[in-house]
Amino acid sequence: MYSSIRSFALCALWATSVLAAPPATKPGYVRCGTNDPPAALVEEAEALSAKFDPQAAQAAAAATLNVNIYFHVVESAAKRGSLTQTQLNNQLTVLNRSYGPSGIAFTLAGTDFTVNDQWATGNYDSAMKPALRKGTYKDLNVYFLSDLGGGLLG
């Protein structure tokens, strides 16, 4: 009796493995155009997966990245005063609302207003940016130029 049960179980196992196998590819028909990855790549992926720490990833994602931001307003004499500190503060609010859900916060570190007819056109970045830039490479410097044309601000 046990041998017939064992034979039945083996037949059932064989049948399920045959039924679960992908169908044979028809001549001229490609099931998938993606090649199998090289064994070395599979091994590397498995090694990285074994090192993955979901708790550390969640903690890193929850952390807020704080970015100091410097606003530089460069205006021509004719357009002096066309951009106010209130408008800049409103822009900072928009940035924080937009990037806050991603864990990025901007802190206004400074604002300067410069009157320079040449720089205001945007054609003298190589002179303007080194002269006005503040902070470190971790900080963001944003330039608003009054005379770019086409309604652009910089």
mmCIF file of C-alpha atoms in Angstrom:
data_model
loop_
_atom_site.group_PDB
_atom_site.id
_atom_site.type_symbol
_atom_site.label_atom_id
_atom_site.label_comp_id
_atom_site.label_asym_id
_atom_site.label_seq_id
_atom_site.Cartn_x
_atom_site.Cartn_y
_atom_site.Cartn_z
ATOM 1 C CA MET A 1 0.000 0.000 0.000
ATOM 2 C CA TYR A 2 2.815 2.409 0.861
ATOM 3 C CA SER A 3 4.527 1.770 -2.458
ATOM 4 C CA SER A 4 1.357 2.660 -4.371
ATOM 5 C CA ILE A 5 0.967 5.881 -2.336
ATOM 6 C CA ARG A 6 4.626 6.678 -2.972
ATOM 7 C CA SER A 7 4.192 5.982 -6.706
ATOM 8 C CA PHE A 8 1.089 8.164 -6.811
ATOM 9 C CA ALA A 9 2.938 10.992 -4.983
ATOM 10 C CA LEU A 10 5.884 10.780 -7.373
ATOM 11 C CA CYS A 11 3.547 10.822 -10.378
ATOM 12 C CA ALA A 12 1.689 13.816 -8.946
ATOM 13 C CA LEU A 13 4.967 15.629 -8.301
ATOM 14 C CA TRP A 14 6.160 14.877 -11.835
ATOM 15 C CA ALA A 15 2.849 16.077 -13.321
ATOM 16 C CA THR A 16 2.890 19.370 -11.416
ATOM 17 C CA SER A 17 6.483 20.050 -12.430
ATOM 18 C CA VAL A 18 5.648 19.414 -16.081
ATOM 19 C CA LEU A 19 2.542 21.588 -15.903
ATOM 20 C CA ALA A 20 4.445 24.388 -14.134
ATOM 21 C CA ALA A 21 7.244 24.423 -16.712
ATOM 22 C CA PRO A 22 7.041 27.218 -19.287
ATOM 23 C CA PRO A 23 5.683 26.139 -22.650
ATOM 24 C CA ALA A 24 8.178 25.316 -25.341
ATOM 25 C CA THR A 25 9.098 28.196 -27.566
ATOM 26 C CA LYS A 26 7.626 28.026 -31.025
ATOM 27 C CA PRO A 27 10.103 28.275 -33.889
ATOM 28 C CA GLY A 28 10.677 31.939 -34.757
ATOM 29 C CA TYR A 29 9.048 33.134 -31.537
ATOM 30 C CA VAL A 30 11.116 34.672 -28.745
ATOM 31 C CA ARG A 31 9.542 34.585 -25.275
ATOM 32 C CA CYS A 32 11.706 37.392 -23.895
ATOM 33 C CA GLY A 33 14.325 39.606 -25.463
ATOM 34 C CA THR A 34 16.264 40.061 -22.225
ATOM 35 C CA ASN A 35 19.359 37.943 -21.825
ATOM 36 C CA ASP A 36 20.047 36.212 -18.534
ATOM 37 C CA PRO A 37 22.443 38.268 -16.401
ATOM 38 C CA PRO A 38 26.016 37.046 -16.050
ATOM 39 C CA ALA A 39 26.640 34.821 -13.022
ATOM 40 C CA ALA A 40 29.017 37.406 -11.494
ATOM 41 C CA LEU A 41 26.273 40.044 -11.585
ATOM 42 C CA VAL A 42 23.791 37.685 -9.939
ATOM 43 C CA GLU A 43 26.316 36.895 -7.198
ATOM 44 C CA GLU A 44 26.994 40.590 -6.600
ATOM 45 C CA ALA A 45 23.264 41.359 -6.399
ATOM 46 C CA GLU A 46 22.737 38.538 -3.918
ATOM 47 C CA ALA A 47 25.653 39.782 -1.787
ATOM 48 C CA LEU A 48 24.254 43.325 -1.749
ATOM 49 C CA SER A 49 20.797 42.041 -0.919
ATOM 50 C CA ALA A 50 22.191 40.107 2.037
ATOM 51 C CA LYS A 51 23.756 43.343 3.375
ATOM 52 C CA PHE A 52 20.579 45.426 2.949
ATOM 53 C CA ASP A 53 19.232 46.745 6.247
ATOM 54 C CA PRO A 54 15.601 47.871 5.845
ATOM 55 C CA GLN A 55 15.588 49.683 9.194
ATOM 56 C CA ALA A 56 18.650 51.754 8.272
ATOM 57 C CA ALA A 57 17.077 52.577 4.906
ATOM 58 C CA GLN A 58 13.876 53.773 6.588
ATOM 59 C CA ALA A 59 15.842 55.899 9.060
ATOM 60 C CA ALA A 60 17.838 57.500 6.244
ATOM 61 C CA ALA A 61 14.663 58.197 4.260
ATOM 62 C CA ALA A 62 13.024 59.814 7.287
ATOM 63 C CA ALA A 63 15.997 62.132 7.924
ATOM 64 C CA THR A 64 15.678 65.715 6.717
ATOM 65 C CA LEU A 65 18.340 67.216 4.515
ATOM 66 C CA ASN A 66 18.784 70.881 5.410
ATOM 67 C CA VAL A 67 20.137 73.107 2.635
ATOM 68 C CA ASN A 68 21.262 76.674 3.233
ATOM 69 C CA ILE A 69 20.127 78.892 0.391
ATOM 70 C CA TYR A 70 21.465 82.260 -0.701
ATOM 71 C CA PHE A 71 19.351 84.479 -2.930
ATOM 72 C CA HIS A 72 21.184 86.931 -5.193
ATOM 73 C CA VAL A 73 19.062 89.571 -6.895
ATOM 74 C CA VAL A 74 20.901 91.286 -9.745
ATOM 75 C CA GLU A 75 19.044 94.210 -11.273
ATOM 76 C CA SER A 76 19.721 96.897 -13.807
ATOM 77 C CA ALA A 77 19.436 100.504 -12.641
ATOM 78 C CA ALA A 78 16.215 100.827 -14.641
ATOM 79 C CA LYS A 79 14.595 97.852 -12.875
ATOM 80 C CA ARG A 80 15.969 98.405 -9.376
ATOM 81 C CA GLY A 81 13.476 97.334 -6.721
ATOM 82 C CA SER A 82 11.437 95.129 -9.048
ATOM 83 C CA LEU A 83 11.920 92.071 -6.806
ATOM 84 C CA THR A 84 11.224 92.352 -3.078
ATOM 85 C CA GLN A 85 12.301 90.357 -0.045
ATOM 86 C CA THR A 86 8.653 89.320 0.423
ATOM 87 C CA GLN A 87 8.628 87.774 -3.053
ATOM 88 C CA LEU A 88 11.855 85.917 -2.252
ATOM 89 C CA ASN A 89 10.422 84.670 1.050
ATOM 90 C CA ASN A 90 7.347 83.446 -0.821
ATOM 91 C CA GLN A 91 9.624 81.598 -3.258
ATOM 92 C CA LEU A 92 11.373 79.946 -0.309
ATOM 93 C CA THR A 93 7.991 78.858 1.051
ATOM 94 C CA VAL A 94 7.133 77.263 -2.299
ATOM 95 C CA LEU A 95 10.458 75.400 -2.326
ATOM 96 C CA ASN A 96 9.897 74.059 1.181
ATOM 97 C CA ARG A 97 6.336 72.970 0.398
ATOM 98 C CA SER A 98 7.473 71.270 -2.798
ATOM 99 C CA TYR A 99 10.526 69.458 -1.444
ATOM 100 C CA GLY A 100 9.451 68.968 2.203
ATOM 101 C CA PRO A 101 7.603 65.691 1.538
ATOM 102 C CA SER A 102 10.884 64.331 0.141
ATOM 103 C CA GLY A 103 12.764 65.223 3.316
ATOM 104 C CA ILE A 104 14.489 68.354 1.992
ATOM 105 C CA ALA A 105 14.258 71.692 3.800
ATOM 106 C CA PHE A 106 15.704 75.037 2.697
ATOM 107 C CA THR A 107 16.881 77.688 5.157
ATOM 108 C CA LEU A 108 17.487 81.221 3.944
ATOM 109 C CA ALA A 109 21.090 81.990 4.824
ATOM 110 C CA GLY A 110 21.216 85.363 3.120
ATOM 111 C CA THR A 111 19.942 87.704 0.445
ATOM 112 C CA ASP A 112 21.807 90.375 -1.437
ATOM 113 C CA PHE A 113 20.668 92.943 -3.967
ATOM 114 C CA THR A 114 23.156 94.110 -6.591
ATOM 115 C CA VAL A 115 22.688 96.789 -9.230
ATOM 116 C CA ASN A 116 24.787 96.000 -12.301
ATOM 117 C CA ASP A 117 23.439 96.643 -15.790
ATOM 118 C CA GLN A 118 25.773 94.096 -17.437
ATOM 119 C CA TRP A 119 25.281 91.259 -14.939
ATOM 120 C CA ALA A 120 21.493 91.718 -15.021
ATOM 121 C CA THR A 121 21.427 90.525 -18.648
ATOM 122 C CA GLY A 122 22.848 87.100 -17.792
ATOM 123 C CA ASN A 123 25.715 87.451 -20.255
ATOM 124 C CA TYR A 124 28.410 87.811 -17.593
ATOM 125 C CA ASP A 125 27.971 84.717 -15.409
ATOM 126 C CA SER A 126 31.706 83.994 -15.341
ATOM 127 C CA ALA A 127 32.297 87.307 -13.553
ATOM 128 C CA MET A 128 29.049 87.582 -11.592
ATOM 129 C CA LYS A 129 28.784 84.169 -9.931
ATOM 130 C CA PRO A 130 32.281 84.026 -8.423
ATOM 131 C CA ALA A 131 31.815 87.579 -7.116
ATOM 132 C CA LEU A 132 28.447 86.910 -5.482
ATOM 133 C CA ARG A 133 28.639 83.242 -4.480
ATOM 134 C CA LYS A 134 28.456 82.540 -0.732
ATOM 135 C CA GLY A 135 28.669 79.554 1.566
ATOM 136 C CA THR A 136 30.199 76.178 0.832
ATOM 137 C CA TYR A 137 29.587 73.569 -1.836
ATOM 138 C CA LYS A 138 26.786 72.193 0.367
ATOM 139 C CA ASP A 139 24.863 75.448 -0.021
ATOM 140 C CA LEU A 140 22.584 76.540 -2.844
ATOM 141 C CA ASN A 141 23.071 79.910 -4.517
ATOM 142 C CA VAL A 142 20.097 81.142 -6.562
ATOM 143 C CA TYR A 143 20.421 84.109 -8.906
ATOM 144 C CA PHE A 144 17.510 86.306 -9.994
ATOM 145 C CA LEU A 145 18.346 88.559 -12.943
ATOM 146 C CA SER A 146 16.102 91.431 -13.987
ATOM 147 C CA ASP A 147 17.019 91.743 -17.668
ATOM 148 C CA LEU A 148 17.194 88.243 -19.130
ATOM 149 C CA GLY A 149 14.338 88.948 -21.505
ATOM 150 C CA GLY A 150 11.363 86.781 -22.349
ATOM 151 C CA GLY A 151 9.994 87.168 -18.811
ATOM 152 C CA LEU A 152 12.729 85.009 -17.308
ATOM 153 C CA LEU A 153 14.087 85.808 -13.842
ATOM 154 C CA GLY A 154 17.245 83.711 -13.761
#
